[in-house]
Coordinates of C-alpha atoms in Angstrom, one line a residue:
Chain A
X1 CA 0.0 0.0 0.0
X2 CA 2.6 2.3 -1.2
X3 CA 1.9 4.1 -4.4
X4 CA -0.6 7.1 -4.2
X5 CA -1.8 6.5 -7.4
X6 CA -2.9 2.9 -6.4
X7 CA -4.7 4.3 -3.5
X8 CA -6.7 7.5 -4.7
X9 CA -8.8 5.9 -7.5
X10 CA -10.7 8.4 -8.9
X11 CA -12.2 11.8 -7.9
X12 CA -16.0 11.8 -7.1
X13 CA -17.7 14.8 -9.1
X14 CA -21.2 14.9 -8.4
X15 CA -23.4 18.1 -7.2
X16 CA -23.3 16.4 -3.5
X17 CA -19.5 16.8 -3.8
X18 CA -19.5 20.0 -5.5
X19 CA -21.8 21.2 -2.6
X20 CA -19.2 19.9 -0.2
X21 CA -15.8 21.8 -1.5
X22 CA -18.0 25.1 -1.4
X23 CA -19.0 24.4 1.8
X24 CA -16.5 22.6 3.8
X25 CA -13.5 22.9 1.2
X26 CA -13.9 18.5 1.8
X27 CA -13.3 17.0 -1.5
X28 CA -14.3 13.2 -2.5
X29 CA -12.6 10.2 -3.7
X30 CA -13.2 6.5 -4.6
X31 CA -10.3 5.1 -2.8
X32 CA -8.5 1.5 -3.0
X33 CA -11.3 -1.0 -0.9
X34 CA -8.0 -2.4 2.1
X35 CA -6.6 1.6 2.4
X36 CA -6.6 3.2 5.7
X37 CA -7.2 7.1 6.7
X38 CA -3.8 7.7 7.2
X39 CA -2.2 6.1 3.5
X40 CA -5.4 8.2 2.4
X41 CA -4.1 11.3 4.0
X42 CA -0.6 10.9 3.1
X43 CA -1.6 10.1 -0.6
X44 CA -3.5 13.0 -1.3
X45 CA -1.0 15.3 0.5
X46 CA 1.7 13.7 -2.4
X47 CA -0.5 13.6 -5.4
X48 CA -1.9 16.9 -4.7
X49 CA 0.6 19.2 -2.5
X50 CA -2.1 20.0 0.1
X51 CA -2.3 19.8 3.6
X52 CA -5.1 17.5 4.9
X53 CA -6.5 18.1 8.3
X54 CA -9.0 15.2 8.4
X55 CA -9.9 12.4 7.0
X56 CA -13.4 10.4 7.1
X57 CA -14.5 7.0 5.3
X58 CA -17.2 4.6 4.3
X59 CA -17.4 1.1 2.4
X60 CA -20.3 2.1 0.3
X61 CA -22.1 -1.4 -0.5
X62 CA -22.7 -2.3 -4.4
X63 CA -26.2 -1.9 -5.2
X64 CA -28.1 -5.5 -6.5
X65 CA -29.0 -5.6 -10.0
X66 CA -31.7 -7.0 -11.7
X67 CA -32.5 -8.5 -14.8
X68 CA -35.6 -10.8 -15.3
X69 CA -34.6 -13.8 -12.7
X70 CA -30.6 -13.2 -13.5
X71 CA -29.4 -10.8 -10.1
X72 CA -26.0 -9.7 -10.2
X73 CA -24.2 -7.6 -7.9
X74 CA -22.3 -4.2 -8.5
X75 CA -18.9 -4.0 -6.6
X76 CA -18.7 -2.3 -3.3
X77 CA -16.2 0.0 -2.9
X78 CA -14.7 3.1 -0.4
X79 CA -14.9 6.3 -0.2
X80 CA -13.1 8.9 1.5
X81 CA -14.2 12.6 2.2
X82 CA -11.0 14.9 2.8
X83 CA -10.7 17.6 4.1
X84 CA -7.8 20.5 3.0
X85 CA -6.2 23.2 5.3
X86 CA -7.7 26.7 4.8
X87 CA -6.5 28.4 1.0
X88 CA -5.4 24.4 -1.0
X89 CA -7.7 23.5 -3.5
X90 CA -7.7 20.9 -5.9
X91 CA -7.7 21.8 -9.2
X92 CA -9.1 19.0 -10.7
X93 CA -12.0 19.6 -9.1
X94 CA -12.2 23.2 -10.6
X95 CA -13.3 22.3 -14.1
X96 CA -12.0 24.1 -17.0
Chain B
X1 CA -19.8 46.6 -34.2
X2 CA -17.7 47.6 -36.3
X3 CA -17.0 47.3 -39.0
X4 CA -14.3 48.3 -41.8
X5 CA -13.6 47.7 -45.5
X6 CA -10.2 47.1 -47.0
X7 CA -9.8 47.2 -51.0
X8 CA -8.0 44.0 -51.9
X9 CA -8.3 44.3 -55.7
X10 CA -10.9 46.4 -57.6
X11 CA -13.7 43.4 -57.3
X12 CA -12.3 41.7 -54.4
X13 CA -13.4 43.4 -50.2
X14 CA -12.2 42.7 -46.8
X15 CA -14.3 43.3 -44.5
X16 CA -13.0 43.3 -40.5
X17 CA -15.5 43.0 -38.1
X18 CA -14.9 43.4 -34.1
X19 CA -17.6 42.7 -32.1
X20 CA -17.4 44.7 -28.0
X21 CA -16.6 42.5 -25.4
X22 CA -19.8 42.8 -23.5
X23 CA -21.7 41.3 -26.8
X24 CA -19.8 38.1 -26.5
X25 CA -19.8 37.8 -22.9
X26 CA -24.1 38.1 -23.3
X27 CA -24.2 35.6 -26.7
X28 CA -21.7 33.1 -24.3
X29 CA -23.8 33.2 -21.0
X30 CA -26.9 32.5 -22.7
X31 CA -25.3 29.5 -24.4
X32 CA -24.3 28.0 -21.4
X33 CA -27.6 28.8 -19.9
X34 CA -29.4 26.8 -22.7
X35 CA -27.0 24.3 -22.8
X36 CA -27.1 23.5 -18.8
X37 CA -30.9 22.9 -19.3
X38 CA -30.3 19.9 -21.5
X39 CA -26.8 18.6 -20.8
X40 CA -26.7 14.9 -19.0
X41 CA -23.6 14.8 -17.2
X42 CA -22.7 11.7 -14.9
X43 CA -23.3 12.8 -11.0
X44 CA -25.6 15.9 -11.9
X45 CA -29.1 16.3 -12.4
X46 CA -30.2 18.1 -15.7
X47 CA -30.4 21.5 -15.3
X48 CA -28.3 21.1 -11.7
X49 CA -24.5 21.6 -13.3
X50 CA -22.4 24.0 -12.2
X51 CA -20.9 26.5 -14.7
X52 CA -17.0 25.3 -14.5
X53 CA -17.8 21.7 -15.0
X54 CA -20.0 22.5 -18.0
X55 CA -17.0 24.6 -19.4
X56 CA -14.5 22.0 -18.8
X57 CA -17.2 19.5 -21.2
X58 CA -18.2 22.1 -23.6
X59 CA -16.2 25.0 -23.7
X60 CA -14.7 24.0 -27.7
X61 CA -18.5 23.3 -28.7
X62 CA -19.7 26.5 -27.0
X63 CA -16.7 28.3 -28.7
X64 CA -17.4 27.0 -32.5
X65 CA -21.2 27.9 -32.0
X66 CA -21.1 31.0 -30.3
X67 CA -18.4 32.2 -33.1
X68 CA -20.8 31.0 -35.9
X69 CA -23.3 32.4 -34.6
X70 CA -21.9 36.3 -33.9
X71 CA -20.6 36.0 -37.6
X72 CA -24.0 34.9 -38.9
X73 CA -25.5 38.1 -37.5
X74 CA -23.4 40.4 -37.5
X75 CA -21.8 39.8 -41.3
X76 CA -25.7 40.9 -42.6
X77 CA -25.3 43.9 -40.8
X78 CA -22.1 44.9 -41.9
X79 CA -22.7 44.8 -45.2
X80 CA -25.9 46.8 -45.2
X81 CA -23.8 49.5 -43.1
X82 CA -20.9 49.2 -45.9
X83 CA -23.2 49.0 -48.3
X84 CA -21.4 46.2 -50.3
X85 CA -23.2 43.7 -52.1
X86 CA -20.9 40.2 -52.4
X87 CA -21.8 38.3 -55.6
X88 CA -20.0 35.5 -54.1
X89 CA -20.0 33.2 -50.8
X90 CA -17.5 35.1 -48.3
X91 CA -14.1 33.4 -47.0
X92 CA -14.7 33.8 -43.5
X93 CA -11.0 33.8 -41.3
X94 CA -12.6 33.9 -38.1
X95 CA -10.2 35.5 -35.3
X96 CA -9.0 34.6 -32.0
X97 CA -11.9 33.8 -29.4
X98 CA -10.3 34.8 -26.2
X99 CA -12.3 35.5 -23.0
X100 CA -12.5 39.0 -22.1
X101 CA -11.2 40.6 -25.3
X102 CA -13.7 42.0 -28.4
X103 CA -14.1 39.3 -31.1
X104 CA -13.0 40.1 -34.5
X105 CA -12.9 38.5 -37.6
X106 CA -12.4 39.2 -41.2
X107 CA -14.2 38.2 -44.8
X108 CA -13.3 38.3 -48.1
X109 CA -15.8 38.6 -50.9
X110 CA -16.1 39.9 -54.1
X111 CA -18.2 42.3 -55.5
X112 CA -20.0 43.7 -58.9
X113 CA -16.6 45.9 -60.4
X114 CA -17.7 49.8 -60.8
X115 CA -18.1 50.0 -64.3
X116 CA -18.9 52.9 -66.3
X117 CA -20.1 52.6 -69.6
X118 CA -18.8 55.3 -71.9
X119 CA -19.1 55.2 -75.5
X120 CA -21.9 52.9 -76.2
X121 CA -23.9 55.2 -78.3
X122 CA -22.9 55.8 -82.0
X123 CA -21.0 52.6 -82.1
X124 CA -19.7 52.0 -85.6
X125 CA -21.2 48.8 -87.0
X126 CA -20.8 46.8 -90.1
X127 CA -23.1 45.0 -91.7
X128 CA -23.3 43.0 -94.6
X129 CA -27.5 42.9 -96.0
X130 CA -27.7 39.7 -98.3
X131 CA -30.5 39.9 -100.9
X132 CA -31.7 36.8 -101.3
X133 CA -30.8 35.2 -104.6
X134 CA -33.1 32.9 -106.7
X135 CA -30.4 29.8 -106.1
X136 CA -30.6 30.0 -102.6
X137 CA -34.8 29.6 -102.7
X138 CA -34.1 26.9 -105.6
X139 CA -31.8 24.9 -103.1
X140 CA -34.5 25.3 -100.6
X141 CA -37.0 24.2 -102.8
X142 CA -34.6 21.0 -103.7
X143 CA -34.5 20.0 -99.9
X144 CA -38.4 20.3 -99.8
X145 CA -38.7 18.1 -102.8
X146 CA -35.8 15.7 -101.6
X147 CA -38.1 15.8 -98.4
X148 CA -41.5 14.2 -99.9
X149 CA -39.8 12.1 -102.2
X150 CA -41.2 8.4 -103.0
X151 CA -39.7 5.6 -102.5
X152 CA -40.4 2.7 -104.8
X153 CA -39.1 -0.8 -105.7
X154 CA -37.6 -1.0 -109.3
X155 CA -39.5 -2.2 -111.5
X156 CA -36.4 -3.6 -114.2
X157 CA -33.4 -5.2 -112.6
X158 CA -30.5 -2.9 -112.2
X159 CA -27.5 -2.9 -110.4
X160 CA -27.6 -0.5 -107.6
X161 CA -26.5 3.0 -108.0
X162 CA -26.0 6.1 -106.0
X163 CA -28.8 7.4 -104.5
X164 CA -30.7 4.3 -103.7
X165 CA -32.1 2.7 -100.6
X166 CA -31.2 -0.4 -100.3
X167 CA -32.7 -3.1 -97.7
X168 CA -29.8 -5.6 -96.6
X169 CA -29.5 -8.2 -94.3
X170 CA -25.7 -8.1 -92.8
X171 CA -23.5 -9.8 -90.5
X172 CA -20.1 -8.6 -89.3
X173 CA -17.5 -10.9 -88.7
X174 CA -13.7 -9.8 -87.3
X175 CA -11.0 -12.0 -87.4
X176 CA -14.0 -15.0 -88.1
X177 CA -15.9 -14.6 -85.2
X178 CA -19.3 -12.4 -85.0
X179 CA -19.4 -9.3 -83.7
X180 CA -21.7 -8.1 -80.6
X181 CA -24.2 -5.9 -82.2
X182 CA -22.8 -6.0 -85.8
X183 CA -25.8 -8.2 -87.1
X184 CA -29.3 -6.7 -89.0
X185 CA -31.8 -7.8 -90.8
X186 CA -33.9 -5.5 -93.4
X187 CA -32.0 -2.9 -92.6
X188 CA -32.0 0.1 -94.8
X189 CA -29.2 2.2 -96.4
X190 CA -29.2 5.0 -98.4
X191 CA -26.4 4.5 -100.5
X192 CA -24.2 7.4 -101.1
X193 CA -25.3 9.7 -98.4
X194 CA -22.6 9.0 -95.6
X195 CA -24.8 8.2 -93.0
X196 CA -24.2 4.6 -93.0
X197 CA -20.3 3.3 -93.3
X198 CA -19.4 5.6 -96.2
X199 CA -16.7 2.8 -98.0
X200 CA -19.4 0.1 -96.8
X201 CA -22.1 2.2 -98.9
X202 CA -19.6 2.7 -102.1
X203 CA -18.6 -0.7 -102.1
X204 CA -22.4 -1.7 -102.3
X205 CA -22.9 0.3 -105.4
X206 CA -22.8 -2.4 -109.0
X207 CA -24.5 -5.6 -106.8
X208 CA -27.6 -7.1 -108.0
X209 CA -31.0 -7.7 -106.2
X210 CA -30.9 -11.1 -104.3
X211 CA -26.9 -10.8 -104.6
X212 CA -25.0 -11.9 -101.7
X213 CA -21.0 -10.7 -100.8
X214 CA -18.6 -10.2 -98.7
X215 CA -17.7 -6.6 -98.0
X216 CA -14.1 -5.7 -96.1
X217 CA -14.0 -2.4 -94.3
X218 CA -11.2 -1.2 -92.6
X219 CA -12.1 1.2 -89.5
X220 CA -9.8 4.2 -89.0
X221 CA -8.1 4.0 -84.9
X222 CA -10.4 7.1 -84.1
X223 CA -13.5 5.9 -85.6
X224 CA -16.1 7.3 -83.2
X225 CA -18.0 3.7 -82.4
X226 CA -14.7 2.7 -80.3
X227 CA -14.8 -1.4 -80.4
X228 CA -14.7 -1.0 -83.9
X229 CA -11.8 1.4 -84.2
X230 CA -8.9 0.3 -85.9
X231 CA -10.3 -3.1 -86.5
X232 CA -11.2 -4.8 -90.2
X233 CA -14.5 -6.0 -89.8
X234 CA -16.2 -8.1 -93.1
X235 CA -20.4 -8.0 -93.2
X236 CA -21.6 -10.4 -94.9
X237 CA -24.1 -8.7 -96.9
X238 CA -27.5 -9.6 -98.5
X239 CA -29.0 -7.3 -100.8
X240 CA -33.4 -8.0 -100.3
X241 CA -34.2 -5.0 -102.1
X242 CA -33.6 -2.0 -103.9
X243 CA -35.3 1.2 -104.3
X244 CA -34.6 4.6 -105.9
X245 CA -36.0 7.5 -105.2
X246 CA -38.9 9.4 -107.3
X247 CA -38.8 13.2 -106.4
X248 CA -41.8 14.8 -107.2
X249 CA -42.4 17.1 -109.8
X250 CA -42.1 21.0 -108.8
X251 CA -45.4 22.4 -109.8
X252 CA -48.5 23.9 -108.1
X253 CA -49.6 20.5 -107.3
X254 CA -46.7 20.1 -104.9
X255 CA -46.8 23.6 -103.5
X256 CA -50.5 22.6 -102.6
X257 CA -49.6 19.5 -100.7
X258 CA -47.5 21.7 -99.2
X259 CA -50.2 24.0 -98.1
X260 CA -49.7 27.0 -100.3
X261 CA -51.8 27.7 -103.7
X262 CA -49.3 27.8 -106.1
X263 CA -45.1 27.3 -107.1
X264 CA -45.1 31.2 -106.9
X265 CA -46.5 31.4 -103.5
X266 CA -44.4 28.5 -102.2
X267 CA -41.1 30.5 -103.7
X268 CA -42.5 33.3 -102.1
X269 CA -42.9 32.3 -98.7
X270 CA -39.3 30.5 -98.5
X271 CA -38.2 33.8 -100.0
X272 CA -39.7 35.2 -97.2
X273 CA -38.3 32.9 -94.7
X274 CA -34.7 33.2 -95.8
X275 CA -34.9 36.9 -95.9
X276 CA -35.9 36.8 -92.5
X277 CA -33.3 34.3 -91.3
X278 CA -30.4 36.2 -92.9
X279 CA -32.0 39.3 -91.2
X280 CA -31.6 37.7 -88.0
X281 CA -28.4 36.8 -88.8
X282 CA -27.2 40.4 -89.5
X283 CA -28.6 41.5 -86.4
X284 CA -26.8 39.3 -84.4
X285 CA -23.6 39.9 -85.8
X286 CA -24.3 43.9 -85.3
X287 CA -24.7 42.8 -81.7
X288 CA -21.9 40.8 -81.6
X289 CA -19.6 43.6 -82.7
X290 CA -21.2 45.9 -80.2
X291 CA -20.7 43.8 -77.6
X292 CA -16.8 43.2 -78.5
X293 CA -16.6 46.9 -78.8
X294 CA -18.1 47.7 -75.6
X295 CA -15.3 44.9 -73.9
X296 CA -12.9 46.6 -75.5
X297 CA -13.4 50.2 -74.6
X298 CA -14.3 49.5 -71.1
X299 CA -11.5 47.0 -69.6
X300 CA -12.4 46.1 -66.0
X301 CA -12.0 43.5 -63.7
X302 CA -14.5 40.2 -63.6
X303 CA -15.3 38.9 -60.5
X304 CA -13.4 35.4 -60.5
X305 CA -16.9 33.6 -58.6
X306 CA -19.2 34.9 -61.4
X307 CA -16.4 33.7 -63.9
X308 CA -17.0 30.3 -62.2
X309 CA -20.6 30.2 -61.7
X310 CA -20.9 30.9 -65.2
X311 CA -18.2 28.4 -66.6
X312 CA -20.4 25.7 -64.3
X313 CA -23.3 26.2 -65.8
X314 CA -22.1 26.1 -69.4
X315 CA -20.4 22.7 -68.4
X316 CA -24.1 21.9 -67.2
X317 CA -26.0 22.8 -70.6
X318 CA -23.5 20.8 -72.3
X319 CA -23.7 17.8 -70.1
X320 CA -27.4 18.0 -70.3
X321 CA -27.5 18.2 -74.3
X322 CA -25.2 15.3 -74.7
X323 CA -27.5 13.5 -72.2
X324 CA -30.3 13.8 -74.7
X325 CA -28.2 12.7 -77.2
X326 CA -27.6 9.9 -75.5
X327 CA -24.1 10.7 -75.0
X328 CA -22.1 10.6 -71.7
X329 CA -19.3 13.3 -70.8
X330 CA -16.7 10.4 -70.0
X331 CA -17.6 8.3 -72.8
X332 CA -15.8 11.3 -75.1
X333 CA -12.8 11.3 -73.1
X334 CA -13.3 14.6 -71.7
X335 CA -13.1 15.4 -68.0
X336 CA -15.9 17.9 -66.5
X337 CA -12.5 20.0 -65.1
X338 CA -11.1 20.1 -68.2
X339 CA -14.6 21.3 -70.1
X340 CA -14.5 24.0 -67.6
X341 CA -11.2 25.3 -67.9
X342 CA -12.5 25.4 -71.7
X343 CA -15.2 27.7 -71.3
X344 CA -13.5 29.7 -68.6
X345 CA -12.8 32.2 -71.8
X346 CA -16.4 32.1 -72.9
X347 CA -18.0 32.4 -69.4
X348 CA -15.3 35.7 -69.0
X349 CA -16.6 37.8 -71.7
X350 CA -20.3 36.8 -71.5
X351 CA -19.8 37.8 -68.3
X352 CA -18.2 41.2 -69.2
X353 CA -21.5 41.3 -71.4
X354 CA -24.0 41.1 -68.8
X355 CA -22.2 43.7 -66.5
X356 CA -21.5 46.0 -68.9
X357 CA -25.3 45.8 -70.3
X358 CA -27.0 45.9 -67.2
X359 CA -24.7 49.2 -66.1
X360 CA -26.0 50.6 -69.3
X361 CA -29.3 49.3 -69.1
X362 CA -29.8 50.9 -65.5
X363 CA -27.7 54.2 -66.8
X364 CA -30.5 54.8 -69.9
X365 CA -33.4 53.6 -67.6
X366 CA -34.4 50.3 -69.4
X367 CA -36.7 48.6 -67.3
X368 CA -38.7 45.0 -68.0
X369 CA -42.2 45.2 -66.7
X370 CA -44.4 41.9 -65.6
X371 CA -46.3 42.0 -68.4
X372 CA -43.1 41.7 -70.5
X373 CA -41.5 38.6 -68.7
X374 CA -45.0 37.1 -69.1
X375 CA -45.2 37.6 -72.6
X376 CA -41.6 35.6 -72.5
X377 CA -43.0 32.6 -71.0
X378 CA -45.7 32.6 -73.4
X379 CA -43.5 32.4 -76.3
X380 CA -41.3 29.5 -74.2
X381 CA -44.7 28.0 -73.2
X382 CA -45.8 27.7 -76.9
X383 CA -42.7 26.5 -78.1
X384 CA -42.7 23.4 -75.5
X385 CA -46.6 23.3 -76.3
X386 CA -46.9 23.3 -73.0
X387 CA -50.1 25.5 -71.1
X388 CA -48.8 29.0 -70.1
X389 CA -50.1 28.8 -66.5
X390 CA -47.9 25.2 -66.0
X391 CA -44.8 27.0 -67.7
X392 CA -45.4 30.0 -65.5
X393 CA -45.6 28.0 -62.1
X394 CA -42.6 26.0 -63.4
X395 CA -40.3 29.3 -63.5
X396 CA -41.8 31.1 -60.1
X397 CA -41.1 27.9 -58.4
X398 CA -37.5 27.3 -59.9
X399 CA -36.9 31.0 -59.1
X400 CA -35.9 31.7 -62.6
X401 CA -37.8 34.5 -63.3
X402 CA -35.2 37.1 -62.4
X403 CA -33.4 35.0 -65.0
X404 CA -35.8 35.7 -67.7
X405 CA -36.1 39.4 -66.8
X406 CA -32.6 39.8 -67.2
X407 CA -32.5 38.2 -70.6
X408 CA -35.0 40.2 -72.0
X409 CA -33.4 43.1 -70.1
X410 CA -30.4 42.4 -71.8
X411 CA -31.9 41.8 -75.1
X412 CA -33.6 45.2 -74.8
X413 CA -30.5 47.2 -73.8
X414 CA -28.6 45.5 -77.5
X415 CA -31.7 47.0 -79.3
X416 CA -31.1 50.6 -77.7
X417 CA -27.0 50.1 -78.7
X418 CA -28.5 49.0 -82.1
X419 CA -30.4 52.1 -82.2
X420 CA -28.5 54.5 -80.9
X421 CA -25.3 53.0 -83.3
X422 CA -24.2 54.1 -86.7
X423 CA -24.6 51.0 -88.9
X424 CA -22.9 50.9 -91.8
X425 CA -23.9 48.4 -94.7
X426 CA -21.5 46.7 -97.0

């Protein structure tokens, strides 16, 4: 559980999350399913050159599919709220 | 906006628009307010986006659209506050779209050239007036009696001579074996006249009725029918029957099958119809001569696009009369480029022609009323023997009446030059 890339999957973009960085300057990530708050911290800090004060998490359960009789299951998978020292930002969160 | 004009060449504009910064902010912002309405992007309700994450999807799309559409309003404008009127599609180099700065952009187009007609009354014109002689209504006469000739089967056996129709069976053979489509039966040549084979018809002349040969004719390598260029073909040929042609006598009989009351009044009326053909000749050729006149005391520049337009069309006509002759442009070997390049000449001067005529024509005041156009597409309409209303609807619909007026505005202004010229006759 080294590699920062490995950890921080991909960044959540949603109007929840865009509420959120407003808000609470907390960004979101899907993060790898057996990383801990504190790879998560020091991951971000790398990747991004912020300062992270906190950290929260969930395991966010796959929902259950259906088709006809066939039921299949969607992966569960973690995610990680951050949140940044007052004045970083993210700027892949910024759009253009 | 703003807008200014730069003078390339004497037909050819540039026109530089800017458009103020606060127009393109407004034309963006309501883009993006449209746009976030409808777009479906993953994680946002429609309608729920925020602004920078539509611009980081959109912002090229948004860019293209929002420049075509400040150039499709704004180029209308600038030309009616220039006061230029293109005769040709403009090249549109569209500037740098950066936020916070006044778009511009620039157009080139060409326009009618400023002529000014000088000189185009007493023109000196020379004509030659033909009186019709006596030979000329005798040789029409001919053709008329050539025309209602008999044809009969001879009565004595004779060889055949020139001037005949003879009905053959043949088969053409090349190198022993049939040819595709070289095989007739009762087929009917006029022996003499050309039409045919011309050494196949000379070599027929001498046989006898029922007589059966073998006839050798070698095709030239640019004979026109190409699988039989540069080929010997032999048709076996079978001679069923020969007739020779009975003219009919030239008397008043003949001039009243013809519809007239007597040999006099027949030789009148082609008298009459040759004068009136060689007077429309005449005329033209006065016209002509105006016309080169005129091109040569006014140089100026053509518009290259009307050059085009023009040299387009004529490829057009031509492709269309071949098509009724059953002809296809490739079959002749000639590329539709190359036709074009052919007629570029052409389509410059009549060109040249219809500027300098409709300056003229709008200088002296010509005009061609409704009634005038209308009496046009009666004569087309009787020609095709079609009804006037059908022909009429035709042309409205097409949006070739302007077409028509100019013609016959064109036509009228040659009759004022006509007029106004000093014709000499030869």
């Amino acid at each position: 559980m080294k590699e920062a890339q490995k950890i921080i999957q991909r960044p959540m973009i949603t109007e929840k999350s865009t509420r959120q960085k407003e808000e609470g300057r907390q960004y979101v990530f899907e993060v790898h399913r057996d990383a801990n708050k504190v790879e998560i911290q020091s991951a971000v800090e790398r990747l991004f050159k912020v300062k992270v004060l906190q950290v929260r998490t969930s395991n966010v359960l796959g929902k259950v599919k259906r088709l006809g009789r066939r039921h299949g299951k969607r992966p569960d998978w973690k995610k990680a709220v951050v949140t940044l020292r007052e004045g970083d930002r993210i700027d892949f969160f910024e759009g253009a | 906006m703003k807008a200014s004009v730069e003078q390339i060449s004497s037909v050819k504009r540039k026109i530089s628009v800017e458009i103020p910064e606060d127009e393109v902010v407004k034309e963006v912002e309501s883009f993006y307010k449209d746009l976030g309405k409808k777009a479906k992007i993953k994680g946002f309700r429609p309608g729920k986006v925020p602004r920078n994450i539509l611009e980081r999807y959109f912002k090229d799309y948004v860019k293209a659209e929002v420049i075509q559409k400040l150039i499709e309003e704004s180029y209308p404008k600038a030309l009616s506050e220039t006061e230029l009127q293109p005769v040709s599609p403009p090249a549109i180099d569209p500037g740098e779209f950066v936020g916070g700065k006044p778009f511009q952009y620039s157009a080139v187009f060409e326009i009618k050239p400023d002529v000014k007609p000088e000189g185009y009354t007493g023109l000196k014109l020379e004509g030659k007036k033909e009186e019709v002689k006596d030979e000329e209504v005798e040789q029409r006469l001919k053709a008329l009696q050539n025309l209602h000739a008999n044809l009969t089967t001879i009565s004595e056996a004779r060889p055949i001579q020139a001037g005949d129709y003879v009905i053959v069976d043949y088969e053409a053979y090349a190198e022993g074996k049939p040819l595709e489509g070289g095989k007739a039966t009762d087929f009917t040549v006029e022996v003499g006249s050309g039409q045919f084979i011309p050494t196949f018809e000379e070599k027929l002349i001498g046989l006898n009725l029922e007589e059966e040969k073998e006839i050798e004719v070698s095709f030239p390598a640019d004979y026109a029918y190409q699988k039989w260029a540069g080929k010997t073909v032999s048709f076996r040929v079978k001679i069923k029957e020969i007739k020779a042609k009975i003219l009919p006598p030239l008397d008043d009989e003949f001039a009243k099958d013809l519809g007239d009351s007597s040999l006099e009044d027949l030789k009148a009326k082609l008298k009459g119809e040759i004068e009136k053909e060689k007077a429309l000749a005449l005329e033209q050729q006065l016209k002509n001569q105006a016309v080169d006149q005129l091109i040569d005391g006014n140089p100026f520049e053509v518009p290259e696009s009307l050059v085009e337009e023009r040299a387009k069309a004529m490829v057009s006509d031509t492709k269309l009369r071949l098509a009724a002759q059953g002809v296809a442009l490739k079959n002749l070997g000639v590329s539709e480029e190359k036709l074009q390049g052919d007629y570029r000449a052409m389509a410059q001067k009549q060109v040249k022609t219809f500027l300098i005529l409709e300056k003229i024509a709008s200088q002296e005041g010509i005009t061609v009323t409704d009634e005038e156009a209308d009496g046009r597409l009666k004569e087309i309409s009787e020609r095709m023997h079609q009804p006037f209303d059908a022909v009429k609807r035709y042309y409205e619909k097409n949006n070739l009446l302007p077409e028509v007026k100019a013609g016959i505005l064109r036509d009228k202004t040659l009759n004022f030059l006509l007029e106004k010229a000093n014709v000499e006759y030869v």
